[in-house]
Coordinates of C-alpha atoms in Angstrom, one line a residue:
Chain Y
M1 CA 0.1 0.6 0.2
T2 CA 2.9 2.0 -0.2
A3 CA 3.1 2.3 -3.2
V4 CA 0.3 4.6 -3.4
A5 CA 2.6 7.2 -1.5
Q6 CA 5.5 6.9 -3.5
A7 CA 3.5 7.4 -7.3
P8 CA 4.4 11.3 -7.3
A9 CA 5.3 11.4 -10.8
G10 CA 8.2 11.8 -12.4
A11 CA 9.4 8.4 -12.4
P12 CA 10.2 7.3 -15.5
S13 CA 7.6 5.4 -17.2
T14 CA 8.6 2.1 -17.9
T15 CA 6.2 1.4 -21.2
S16 CA 5.4 4.6 -23.8
G17 CA 7.3 7.1 -24.2
R18 CA 5.7 8.9 -26.3
R19 CA 3.1 10.5 -23.8
P20 CA 3.7 13.6 -22.3
T21 CA 5.1 14.1 -19.1
S22 CA 1.6 16.2 -17.8
R23 CA -0.1 13.3 -19.1
R24 CA 1.5 10.2 -17.4
R25 CA 1.0 13.2 -14.4
R26 CA -2.4 12.9 -14.7
E27 CA -2.8 9.7 -14.7
A28 CA -0.9 8.5 -12.1
L29 CA -2.8 11.1 -9.8
A30 CA -6.2 9.4 -11.5
A31 CA -4.9 6.5 -10.7
M32 CA -4.4 7.2 -6.8
L33 CA -7.7 8.7 -6.3
F34 CA -9.3 5.9 -7.6
L35 CA -7.2 3.9 -5.7
A36 CA -7.8 5.6 -2.5
P37 CA -11.0 4.5 -1.0
D38 CA -10.1 1.0 -1.3
M39 CA -6.9 1.0 -0.5
L40 CA -7.5 3.1 2.5
G41 CA -10.4 0.5 3.4
L42 CA -8.2 -2.6 3.0
L43 CA -5.2 -1.1 4.5
L44 CA -7.6 -0.2 7.6
F45 CA -9.3 -3.3 7.9
L46 CA -7.1 -5.7 6.9
G47 CA -3.6 -4.7 6.6
I48 CA -3.1 -3.6 10.0
P49 CA -5.5 -6.1 11.6
M50 CA -2.9 -8.6 9.9
V51 CA 0.5 -6.8 11.5
A52 CA -1.7 -6.7 14.5
C53 CA -2.1 -10.0 15.1
L54 CA 1.0 -11.3 15.1
V55 CA 2.2 -8.2 17.5
L56 CA -0.7 -8.4 19.5
G57 CA 0.2 -12.0 20.4
F58 CA 3.4 -10.6 22.6
F59 CA 1.0 -8.9 24.7
Q60 CA -1.5 -9.7 27.8
V61 CA -4.9 -7.9 27.2
D62 CA -7.3 -7.3 30.0
G63 CA -10.4 -5.9 28.9
F64 CA -9.5 -3.1 27.1
G65 CA -7.2 -1.1 29.1
G66 CA -4.3 -2.5 29.7
Y67 CA -2.1 -3.7 27.3
K68 CA 1.3 -5.9 29.1
W69 CA 4.3 -6.8 27.0
I70 CA 4.7 -10.1 27.9
G71 CA 7.3 -11.7 25.1
L72 CA 6.7 -15.4 24.9
G73 CA 4.4 -15.7 27.2
N74 CA 1.0 -16.8 25.3
Y75 CA 2.9 -18.9 23.1
E76 CA 4.5 -21.0 26.0
R77 CA 1.0 -21.0 27.6
M78 CA -0.3 -22.3 24.6
F79 CA 1.6 -25.6 24.4
A80 CA 0.3 -26.1 28.6
D81 CA -2.9 -25.4 27.5
P82 CA -5.0 -29.0 27.5
L83 CA -7.6 -27.7 26.3
F84 CA -5.4 -25.8 23.7
L85 CA -3.7 -29.0 22.7
H86 CA -7.1 -30.6 22.7
S87 CA -8.6 -28.8 20.1
L88 CA -5.3 -29.1 18.2
R89 CA -6.0 -32.5 17.7
T90 CA -9.5 -32.1 17.4
T91 CA -8.7 -29.7 14.5
L92 CA -6.0 -31.9 13.1
L93 CA -8.0 -35.4 12.9
Y94 CA -11.0 -33.2 11.3
L95 CA -9.2 -31.9 9.2
V96 CA -7.7 -35.6 8.4
I97 CA -10.8 -36.5 7.8
L98 CA -13.0 -33.5 6.1
I99 CA -10.2 -32.4 3.3
P100 CA -9.8 -35.9 1.4
G101 CA -13.9 -36.5 1.8
L102 CA -14.8 -33.2 0.7
F103 CA -12.0 -33.5 -2.5
V104 CA -13.5 -37.1 -3.7
V105 CA -17.3 -36.6 -2.9
S106 CA -17.3 -32.9 -4.8
L107 CA -15.1 -34.5 -7.8
A108 CA -17.4 -37.5 -7.7
L109 CA -20.2 -35.7 -8.2
A110 CA -18.6 -32.8 -11.4
L111 CA -17.6 -36.1 -12.7
L112 CA -21.6 -36.8 -12.3
V113 CA -22.8 -33.8 -13.4
R114 CA -20.5 -33.2 -16.4
Q115 CA -22.1 -35.7 -18.4
R116 CA -25.0 -34.7 -20.7
F117 CA -28.4 -36.4 -19.5
P118 CA -32.3 -34.3 -19.8
L119 CA -32.4 -31.7 -16.0
V120 CA -28.3 -32.1 -15.4
G121 CA -28.8 -27.9 -15.1
L122 CA -31.7 -28.2 -12.1
V123 CA -29.5 -31.2 -10.8
R124 CA -26.7 -29.2 -10.6
S125 CA -28.4 -26.5 -8.8
M126 CA -29.7 -28.6 -6.1
L127 CA -26.9 -29.8 -5.4
F128 CA -25.2 -26.4 -5.3
A129 CA -27.9 -24.7 -3.6
P130 CA -27.2 -25.9 0.2
N131 CA -24.4 -23.2 0.0
V132 CA -26.5 -19.9 -0.6
V133 CA -28.1 -20.9 2.6
S134 CA -26.5 -19.3 6.0
L135 CA -24.9 -21.4 8.0
V136 CA -26.8 -20.3 10.8
V137 CA -29.9 -21.7 8.9
V138 CA -27.7 -24.7 8.1
A139 CA -27.0 -25.3 11.8
L140 CA -30.8 -24.4 12.6
V141 CA -32.3 -27.0 10.6
W142 CA -29.9 -30.2 10.9
K143 CA -29.9 -29.5 15.0
F144 CA -33.9 -29.8 13.7
M145 CA -33.6 -33.3 12.2
L146 CA -30.6 -34.5 14.6
T147 CA -32.8 -34.5 17.7
D148 CA -32.4 -37.2 20.0
Q149 CA -35.3 -39.8 19.0
I150 CA -37.9 -37.1 18.3
G151 CA -35.4 -35.7 14.9
V152 CA -36.3 -36.8 11.2
I153 CA -33.5 -38.7 10.7
D154 CA -33.8 -41.2 14.4
R155 CA -37.7 -41.7 13.3
I156 CA -36.3 -43.2 9.8
L157 CA -33.5 -44.9 11.5
G158 CA -36.0 -46.2 13.8
F159 CA -38.2 -47.1 11.4
F160 CA -35.6 -49.7 9.8
G161 CA -34.7 -51.0 13.5
V162 CA -32.0 -49.7 14.1
T163 CA -31.0 -47.2 17.6
A164 CA -29.7 -44.0 16.9
P165 CA -26.9 -42.8 19.2
S166 CA -27.3 -38.9 20.5
W167 CA -26.0 -37.7 17.5
L168 CA -25.3 -34.0 18.9
G169 CA -24.9 -35.6 22.8
T170 CA -22.4 -37.9 22.0
P171 CA -18.3 -36.6 21.3
K172 CA -17.6 -39.0 18.3
W173 CA -20.9 -38.8 17.0
A174 CA -21.1 -34.3 17.2
V175 CA -17.3 -34.4 15.4
G176 CA -19.1 -36.9 12.8
S177 CA -22.1 -35.2 12.2
I178 CA -19.8 -31.6 12.1
L179 CA -18.4 -33.4 9.2
V180 CA -21.2 -34.7 7.6
V181 CA -23.2 -31.5 7.5
T182 CA -19.8 -29.3 6.4
I183 CA -19.7 -31.5 3.3
W184 CA -23.2 -31.4 2.6
F185 CA -22.6 -27.6 2.7
A186 CA -19.9 -27.0 0.8
M187 CA -19.7 -30.0 -1.8
G188 CA -21.5 -28.0 -4.2
Y189 CA -19.2 -25.0 -4.5
Y190 CA -16.1 -27.3 -5.2
M191 CA -18.2 -29.2 -8.0
L192 CA -18.4 -26.5 -9.9
I193 CA -14.9 -25.9 -9.8
F194 CA -13.8 -29.5 -10.7
L195 CA -16.7 -29.0 -13.3
A196 CA -15.0 -25.7 -14.4
G197 CA -11.9 -27.7 -14.8
L198 CA -13.2 -30.5 -15.9
Q199 CA -14.9 -28.7 -18.9
D200 CA -11.2 -27.0 -19.8
I201 CA -10.2 -30.9 -20.7
P202 CA -10.0 -30.6 -24.7
R203 CA -12.6 -33.1 -25.6
E204 CA -10.6 -34.6 -28.2
Y205 CA -8.5 -36.3 -25.6
Y206 CA -11.4 -38.6 -24.8
E207 CA -12.3 -38.9 -28.7
V208 CA -8.6 -40.2 -29.0
A209 CA -8.9 -42.4 -25.8
K210 CA -12.7 -44.1 -27.0
L211 CA -10.5 -45.0 -31.1
D212 CA -8.0 -46.6 -28.6
G213 CA -10.8 -48.5 -27.0
A214 CA -10.2 -47.2 -23.3
G215 CA -12.4 -48.0 -20.8
P216 CA -13.9 -45.6 -18.5
W217 CA -11.8 -46.0 -15.4
Q218 CA -8.5 -46.0 -18.4
T219 CA -9.7 -42.8 -19.8
F220 CA -10.2 -41.4 -15.5
R221 CA -6.8 -42.4 -14.5
H222 CA -5.0 -41.5 -17.9
I223 CA -6.4 -38.4 -19.3
T224 CA -8.8 -36.9 -16.6
W225 CA -7.0 -37.4 -13.4
P226 CA -3.6 -35.6 -15.1
L227 CA -5.2 -32.9 -16.9
L228 CA -7.2 -32.2 -13.7
K229 CA -3.9 -31.5 -11.5
P230 CA -4.4 -27.9 -11.2
T231 CA -7.5 -27.9 -10.1
S232 CA -7.6 -30.4 -7.6
F233 CA -4.1 -28.4 -6.3
F234 CA -6.3 -25.7 -6.0
I235 CA -8.7 -27.1 -4.2
L236 CA -7.0 -29.1 -1.6
L237 CA -5.2 -25.3 -1.3
T238 CA -8.5 -23.3 -0.8
S239 CA -10.2 -26.1 1.3
T240 CA -7.8 -26.4 3.9
V241 CA -7.2 -22.6 4.7
S242 CA -11.6 -22.3 4.5
M243 CA -12.5 -25.4 6.2
M244 CA -9.6 -24.9 9.0
T245 CA -10.4 -20.8 9.4
G246 CA -14.6 -20.9 8.6
G247 CA -17.6 -22.9 9.9
L248 CA -17.7 -20.9 13.5
D249 CA -21.3 -20.0 12.4
L250 CA -22.0 -23.8 12.4
L251 CA -20.5 -24.5 15.2
Y252 CA -21.4 -21.6 17.3
V253 CA -24.7 -23.0 16.7
L254 CA -25.3 -26.3 16.1
T255 CA -22.9 -27.4 19.1
S256 CA -21.6 -24.7 21.0
G257 CA -18.2 -26.4 21.1
G258 CA -19.5 -29.7 22.9
P259 CA -20.0 -32.0 24.4
A260 CA -16.9 -31.8 26.4
N261 CA -14.9 -29.3 24.2
S262 CA -15.4 -32.4 21.2
T263 CA -16.0 -29.9 19.0
T264 CA -14.1 -26.9 19.7
L265 CA -11.8 -26.7 17.0
I266 CA -9.4 -24.3 17.2
I267 CA -11.4 -21.4 15.3
Y268 CA -13.6 -21.6 17.8
Y269 CA -11.0 -21.7 20.7
I270 CA -9.8 -19.0 19.5
Y271 CA -13.6 -17.4 19.3
Q272 CA -14.3 -18.2 22.7
Q273 CA -11.0 -17.0 24.7
A274 CA -11.4 -13.6 22.7
F275 CA -15.1 -12.7 23.0
V276 CA -16.3 -15.0 26.4
Y277 CA -13.0 -14.7 28.3
G278 CA -11.7 -11.7 26.8
E279 CA -8.1 -13.1 26.0
F280 CA -7.4 -11.2 23.0
G281 CA -3.7 -11.2 23.7
Y282 CA -4.0 -15.3 24.1
A283 CA -6.6 -15.7 21.0
S284 CA -4.3 -13.2 18.7
A285 CA -1.1 -15.7 19.8
I286 CA -3.5 -18.4 18.5
G287 CA -4.4 -17.1 15.1
A288 CA -0.8 -15.8 14.7
F289 CA -0.1 -19.9 15.3
L290 CA -3.2 -20.8 12.8
V291 CA -1.4 -18.7 10.3
V292 CA 2.1 -20.1 10.3
I293 CA 0.4 -23.7 10.1
L294 CA -1.2 -22.5 7.3
L295 CA 1.6 -21.3 5.7
I296 CA 3.5 -24.0 6.1
W297 CA 1.1 -26.5 4.9
S298 CA 0.4 -23.9 1.4
A299 CA 3.9 -24.2 1.5
A300 CA 4.5 -27.8 1.9
L301 CA 2.0 -28.3 -1.1
F302 CA 3.6 -26.5 -3.4
A303 CA 6.8 -27.8 -2.9
L304 CA 5.6 -31.7 -2.9
T305 CA 3.0 -31.0 -6.0
R306 CA 6.2 -28.5 -7.4
G307 CA 3.3 -25.3 -7.8
G308 CA 0.2 -27.8 -8.8
R309 CA 2.1 -29.1 -11.9
F310 CA 3.3 -32.3 -10.4
G311 CA 6.0 -32.1 -12.0
D312 CA 5.4 -35.5 -14.0
G313 CA 5.2 -33.8 -17.1
D314 CA 2.2 -33.9 -18.3
K315 CA 0.1 -31.9 -20.8
Chain H
M1 CA -20.0 -49.9 -28.3
A2 CA -19.9 -48.4 -31.5
T3 CA -23.4 -48.0 -32.3
S4 CA -24.3 -46.8 -35.8
D5 CA -24.9 -43.8 -34.0
T6 CA -21.7 -42.9 -33.4
V7 CA -20.3 -43.6 -36.8
T8 CA -22.6 -41.0 -38.2
R9 CA -21.6 -38.8 -35.6
P10 CA -18.4 -39.3 -34.0
A11 CA -18.0 -36.0 -32.8
V12 CA -20.6 -35.3 -30.4
R13 CA -20.6 -36.7 -27.2
V14 CA -17.6 -38.8 -27.4
N15 CA -16.5 -37.9 -24.3
R16 CA -18.9 -40.2 -22.3
P17 CA -20.0 -43.5 -23.4
S18 CA -23.5 -42.0 -25.3
G19 CA -26.6 -44.5 -25.5
R20 CA -30.2 -44.2 -23.7
G21 CA -28.3 -46.6 -21.2
R22 CA -26.0 -44.7 -19.6
R23 CA -28.0 -41.6 -19.5
A24 CA -30.6 -42.5 -18.1
T25 CA -28.1 -44.4 -15.6
A26 CA -26.8 -40.9 -15.1
L27 CA -30.1 -39.5 -14.4
T28 CA -31.3 -41.7 -11.9
V29 CA -28.3 -41.0 -10.0
G30 CA -27.9 -37.3 -10.1
A31 CA -31.8 -37.0 -8.9
I32 CA -31.4 -39.6 -6.0
L33 CA -28.3 -37.3 -5.2
A34 CA -29.6 -33.8 -5.5
L35 CA -33.2 -35.1 -3.7
M36 CA -31.3 -36.3 -1.1
T37 CA -29.3 -32.8 -0.8
I38 CA -32.4 -30.9 -0.9
F39 CA -33.9 -32.7 1.6
P40 CA -33.2 -31.0 4.7
L41 CA -33.9 -27.4 3.4
L42 CA -37.5 -29.0 1.5
W43 CA -38.5 -30.5 4.9
M44 CA -37.5 -27.2 6.8
V45 CA -40.2 -25.5 4.1
T46 CA -42.9 -27.5 4.7
S47 CA -41.9 -28.4 8.6
S48 CA -42.7 -24.3 8.7
F49 CA -46.3 -24.8 7.8
K50 CA -46.9 -27.6 10.3
G51 CA -48.5 -26.7 13.3
A52 CA -46.9 -27.5 16.9
D53 CA -48.8 -30.7 17.6
E54 CA -47.6 -31.8 14.0
V55 CA -44.1 -29.7 13.5
L56 CA -42.4 -33.5 14.9
S57 CA -44.4 -36.1 12.4
T58 CA -42.6 -37.8 9.5
N59 CA -45.2 -37.1 7.1
L60 CA -43.2 -34.5 4.5
L61 CA -46.2 -32.7 3.9
P62 CA -48.9 -31.2 6.6
H63 CA -51.8 -32.7 7.4
K64 CA -53.4 -29.3 8.2
A65 CA -51.0 -26.0 7.0
T66 CA -50.9 -23.2 8.9
L67 CA -49.7 -19.9 8.8
S68 CA -49.8 -19.0 12.2
N69 CA -46.2 -19.8 13.1
Y70 CA -45.3 -16.8 10.5
T71 CA -47.5 -14.6 12.1
Y72 CA -45.9 -15.8 15.4
V73 CA -42.8 -14.8 14.3
F74 CA -43.8 -11.7 13.3
T75 CA -45.4 -10.1 16.3
Q76 CA -43.3 -12.1 19.0
V77 CA -40.2 -10.7 18.4
P78 CA -39.5 -7.7 16.2
F79 CA -38.6 -10.1 12.8
A80 CA -39.2 -7.5 10.6
R81 CA -36.9 -5.4 11.7
Y82 CA -34.4 -7.9 11.8
L83 CA -35.1 -8.2 8.0
L84 CA -35.2 -4.6 7.8
N85 CA -31.6 -4.1 9.5
S86 CA -30.0 -7.0 7.3
L87 CA -31.3 -5.5 4.1
I88 CA -29.7 -2.1 4.8
V89 CA -26.5 -3.5 5.8
S90 CA -26.5 -6.0 2.8
V91 CA -27.7 -2.9 0.2
V92 CA -25.6 -0.7 1.4
V93 CA -22.4 -2.9 1.4
T94 CA -22.6 -4.2 -2.0
V95 CA -23.5 -0.9 -3.7
V96 CA -20.7 0.8 -1.8
A97 CA -18.5 -1.5 -2.4
L98 CA -19.2 -3.0 -6.2
W99 CA -18.1 1.3 -6.9
F100 CA -14.7 1.1 -4.2
H101 CA -13.8 -1.8 -6.5
S102 CA -14.7 -0.8 -10.0
M103 CA -12.9 2.6 -9.6
A104 CA -9.8 0.9 -8.2
A105 CA -10.0 -2.1 -10.7
Y106 CA -10.3 0.4 -13.7
A107 CA -7.4 2.2 -12.0
L108 CA -5.1 -1.4 -11.6
A109 CA -6.1 -2.2 -14.9
R110 CA -6.1 1.0 -17.3
L111 CA -4.0 3.1 -16.1
R112 CA -0.4 3.6 -15.9
F113 CA 1.4 4.0 -12.7
P114 CA 4.9 3.5 -10.7
G115 CA 4.3 1.1 -8.4
R116 CA 1.3 -0.8 -9.9
D117 CA 2.1 -4.4 -10.5
T118 CA 3.6 -4.4 -6.9
L119 CA 0.4 -2.7 -5.4
F120 CA -1.8 -5.3 -7.2
L121 CA 0.4 -8.4 -5.6
L122 CA -0.4 -6.7 -1.9
I123 CA -3.6 -6.5 -2.6
F124 CA -3.6 -10.0 -4.2
S125 CA -2.3 -11.1 -1.0
T126 CA -4.9 -10.1 1.3
L127 CA -7.0 -12.9 -0.1
L128 CA -5.2 -15.1 1.7
V129 CA -6.2 -13.5 5.4
T130 CA -9.8 -15.0 5.9
A131 CA -11.7 -13.2 8.5
P132 CA -11.8 -15.5 11.4
V133 CA -8.1 -14.7 12.0
I134 CA -8.1 -10.9 12.1
L135 CA -11.4 -10.9 14.1
V136 CA -9.9 -9.6 17.8
P137 CA -7.6 -7.1 15.9
L138 CA -10.7 -5.9 13.8
F139 CA -13.1 -6.1 16.8
L140 CA -10.4 -3.3 18.5
I141 CA -10.0 -1.4 15.2
V142 CA -13.4 -1.1 15.1
H143 CA -14.0 0.0 18.9
T144 CA -11.5 2.4 18.8
L145 CA -12.9 4.1 16.0
G146 CA -16.5 4.3 18.3
L147 CA -18.0 2.2 15.7
L148 CA -19.3 -1.1 17.9
D149 CA -22.9 -1.3 17.9
T150 CA -23.8 0.8 15.2
Y151 CA -24.6 0.2 11.5
A152 CA -21.6 2.1 10.5
G153 CA -19.5 -0.5 12.6
L154 CA -21.9 -3.5 10.9
I155 CA -21.1 -2.1 7.6
I156 CA -18.0 0.0 7.0
P157 CA -15.5 -3.0 7.7
A158 CA -17.8 -5.6 5.2
I159 CA -16.9 -3.6 2.0
F160 CA -13.2 -4.3 1.9
N161 CA -12.3 -7.8 0.5
A162 CA -9.7 -8.4 -2.8
F163 CA -12.0 -10.6 -4.2
G164 CA -14.1 -8.1 -6.0
I165 CA -11.5 -6.0 -7.3
F166 CA -9.8 -9.0 -8.6
L167 CA -12.4 -10.3 -10.6
L168 CA -13.3 -6.7 -11.7
R169 CA -9.5 -6.4 -12.8
Q170 CA -9.5 -8.9 -14.9
F171 CA -13.0 -8.2 -16.8
Y172 CA -11.6 -4.6 -17.6
L173 CA -8.2 -6.3 -18.7
S174 CA -10.4 -7.4 -21.4
I175 CA -11.6 -4.6 -22.9
P176 CA -10.4 -3.4 -25.7
S177 CA -8.2 0.2 -25.4
E178 CA -10.7 1.5 -28.7
L179 CA -13.5 2.6 -27.0
E180 CA -11.1 4.6 -23.9
D181 CA -8.9 5.9 -27.0
A182 CA -12.0 7.3 -28.4
A183 CA -13.1 9.0 -25.3
I184 CA -9.6 10.2 -25.0
V185 CA -9.3 11.9 -28.5
D186 CA -13.0 13.5 -27.3
G187 CA -11.4 15.2 -24.2
C188 CA -12.6 13.1 -22.0
S189 CA -11.3 13.1 -18.0
Y190 CA -10.8 9.9 -16.8
W191 CA -13.5 10.0 -14.5
Q192 CA -15.9 10.4 -17.1
I193 CA -13.9 7.7 -19.3
Y194 CA -14.9 5.5 -15.5
W195 CA -18.2 6.7 -15.8
R196 CA -19.2 7.1 -19.8
V197 CA -17.3 3.8 -20.6
I198 CA -16.1 1.3 -18.1
L199 CA -19.5 1.5 -15.7
P200 CA -21.6 0.8 -18.9
L201 CA -19.7 -2.1 -20.0
S202 CA -19.5 -3.6 -15.9
K203 CA -23.2 -4.7 -15.9
P204 CA -23.2 -7.9 -16.2
V205 CA -20.2 -8.3 -14.1
F206 CA -21.5 -6.2 -11.8
A207 CA -25.0 -8.3 -11.2
A208 CA -22.6 -11.6 -10.9
L209 CA -20.7 -9.4 -8.2
A210 CA -23.7 -7.8 -6.5
V211 CA -25.2 -11.2 -6.2
L212 CA -22.3 -12.4 -4.4
F213 CA -22.3 -9.6 -2.3
F214 CA -25.3 -9.5 -1.1
L215 CA -25.5 -13.3 0.0
A216 CA -21.9 -13.1 1.7
N217 CA -23.5 -10.2 3.8
W218 CA -27.0 -11.1 4.4
N219 CA -26.0 -14.8 5.1
A220 CA -23.2 -12.9 8.1
F221 CA -23.2 -14.0 11.5
L222 CA -19.6 -13.8 12.9
W223 CA -19.2 -10.3 12.7
P224 CA -22.5 -9.1 13.5
L225 CA -22.6 -11.1 16.5
I226 CA -19.5 -9.4 17.7
A227 CA -19.8 -5.9 17.0
T228 CA -22.9 -5.7 17.9
N229 CA -25.0 -5.7 21.4
S230 CA -28.7 -3.8 20.7
Q231 CA -31.6 -5.2 19.5
D232 CA -32.4 -3.0 17.1
L233 CA -29.0 -3.5 15.3
N234 CA -29.7 -7.7 15.7
V235 CA -29.7 -8.9 11.5
V236 CA -31.5 -11.8 10.7
Q237 CA -28.8 -14.5 11.4
L238 CA -28.8 -12.9 14.6
G239 CA -32.0 -13.0 15.3
I240 CA -32.9 -16.8 14.3
A241 CA -29.7 -18.3 16.7
S242 CA -31.3 -16.4 19.7
F243 CA -34.7 -17.1 18.8
Q244 CA -34.0 -20.5 18.5
Q245 CA -32.0 -20.6 21.6
E246 CA -34.9 -19.5 23.5
H247 CA -38.1 -21.3 21.8
A248 CA -35.7 -24.5 22.2
N249 CA -38.7 -26.8 22.2
N250 CA -41.2 -24.8 19.3
W251 CA -39.2 -25.7 16.5
N252 CA -42.2 -24.9 14.4
Y253 CA -41.4 -21.3 15.1
T254 CA -37.4 -21.6 14.7
L255 CA -38.3 -23.3 11.0
A256 CA -40.6 -20.6 10.0
A257 CA -37.8 -17.8 11.3
S258 CA -35.1 -19.8 9.3
T259 CA -36.9 -20.3 6.1
I260 CA -38.1 -16.5 5.7
A261 CA -34.0 -15.7 6.4
A262 CA -33.4 -18.3 3.7
I263 CA -36.1 -17.5 1.1
P264 CA -34.2 -14.3 -0.3
T265 CA -30.9 -16.8 -1.2
L266 CA -32.5 -19.4 -2.8
G267 CA -34.6 -17.0 -4.4
L268 CA -32.0 -15.0 -5.8
F269 CA -29.8 -17.6 -6.2
A270 CA -32.9 -19.6 -8.3
L271 CA -32.8 -16.3 -10.6
F272 CA -28.7 -16.0 -11.0
Q273 CA -28.0 -19.4 -11.4
R274 CA -25.9 -18.6 -14.1
R275 CA -24.1 -15.9 -13.2
I276 CA -23.3 -17.2 -9.5
V277 CA -22.0 -20.3 -11.2
E278 CA -20.1 -18.4 -13.7
S279 CA -18.3 -16.3 -11.2
I280 CA -17.6 -19.1 -9.1
K281 CA -15.7 -21.0 -11.5
T282 CA -14.1 -17.7 -12.3
S283 CA -13.1 -17.2 -9.4
G284 CA -11.6 -20.8 -9.2
F285 CA -8.7 -19.6 -11.9
K286 CA -7.0 -17.1 -11.7

């Protein structure tokens, strides 16, 4: 954002030499004015908070009054805090199941709705529909359906002679319920991104494969999968970031982090520390820690896949 | 599988084995999955028309449909006020965001100035910052500005995001420069070019972005939860969440409230689905 401040003209233009200096100066000035509102807002409400999050992690903040520098105190506290370690473990386990699950479901749906069949447009829309509803509504609807014994899911299972567990009342099933609801909510979005990737694959490849007598599995293995790698990379990256830092609304309304902290994922723990206990410094430190984890994950993914190309000479 | 059909029309539909059987299978599987996916939403809507005695029944459709749940929601809680608050916030954020983002995107795409590419990279990098992570400092900043528990505090921080700038910039890069050149020859200022050439061309992108911005703000819960206290400022998502806490066992009311909150989003989606889908696809690829 400092680039705007440096913009005063007179600096040599890189491109056109035929434009007179006054014109270039006017153009730069106009650009600054056009950019000013958004740049100020982004700086104030995104840039500064981002830096502040890192800085605040070194402070102990009480209510609104005092900020006390405590160095690495918050970080030491983090790794001695059994609840934090518990929520870290829960989050990692949750992601280890969620990310591949979401990936496979979305890809399968995309492969299905890529085909031409009557009403395919309607089917796509219906699969995407949960994504346009708010997470609060999603949480409420599922809470209603998952109500112990009298909820529609338990009633349907009862019809088949299955005694349902208390979905939101037992730690294991509560995590499972959050997983299912999250996949149900998010799959349509990633399906559309997969679909866009699939539609970018030139049709000729499939024609050739067909002439060569390749079956569906071979076609998928040797054409679709390799050519879909950039999309897969993009989805792995963005879904991890958004699943790790999102979904707080769902946790808040559906389980409130319970039972027995079983659904207190890190993002919920941050919220709790900050806005229930007023531990702003500690919450910021955990937030900063989360950012570091995400950066490491992104870097690892980049390195492993060589920037999404997977380095094996496809394409 | 080489039917006579594929021999006569070789280029068409070869990416999947054609034939009626295949298509019928895909349709069946697709229809079943789609119906299962939509079921919870359908269940919410139909149950919201059931009376208290019937809401826990397993019939999809109510025996005796009633509007009493809706009447209750609007008369017993200031639900109309919640809806109005959400509408104000969503509309103001959407309009201002489109205006600011299109100006910024125009400068980034069509004007030349030193540091342009660096600036764009900086803006782009803020896409990696997700809201929950910066929630605490954002809260402290808005508190310092004295904007907590005000409309301004709900609206202003929600305006700024790089996604809109990014999408608009991509679009503006594709506009042929002849149009601008003609305007420059006519002696138009940059503002006039933006206003008379760029904005009219932006209508389709604006439509898609407007729907996305409106949906995101209508559905927002976390920021309103933190930034407001007074009931007068409750947005609809906050309203239904606390309503459910107070009426934990009266699902018929809660479902009516949820349906009202969901209807605008589902309606917008039905109307603009092609545009929404297009912009989501674009967002996936630079």
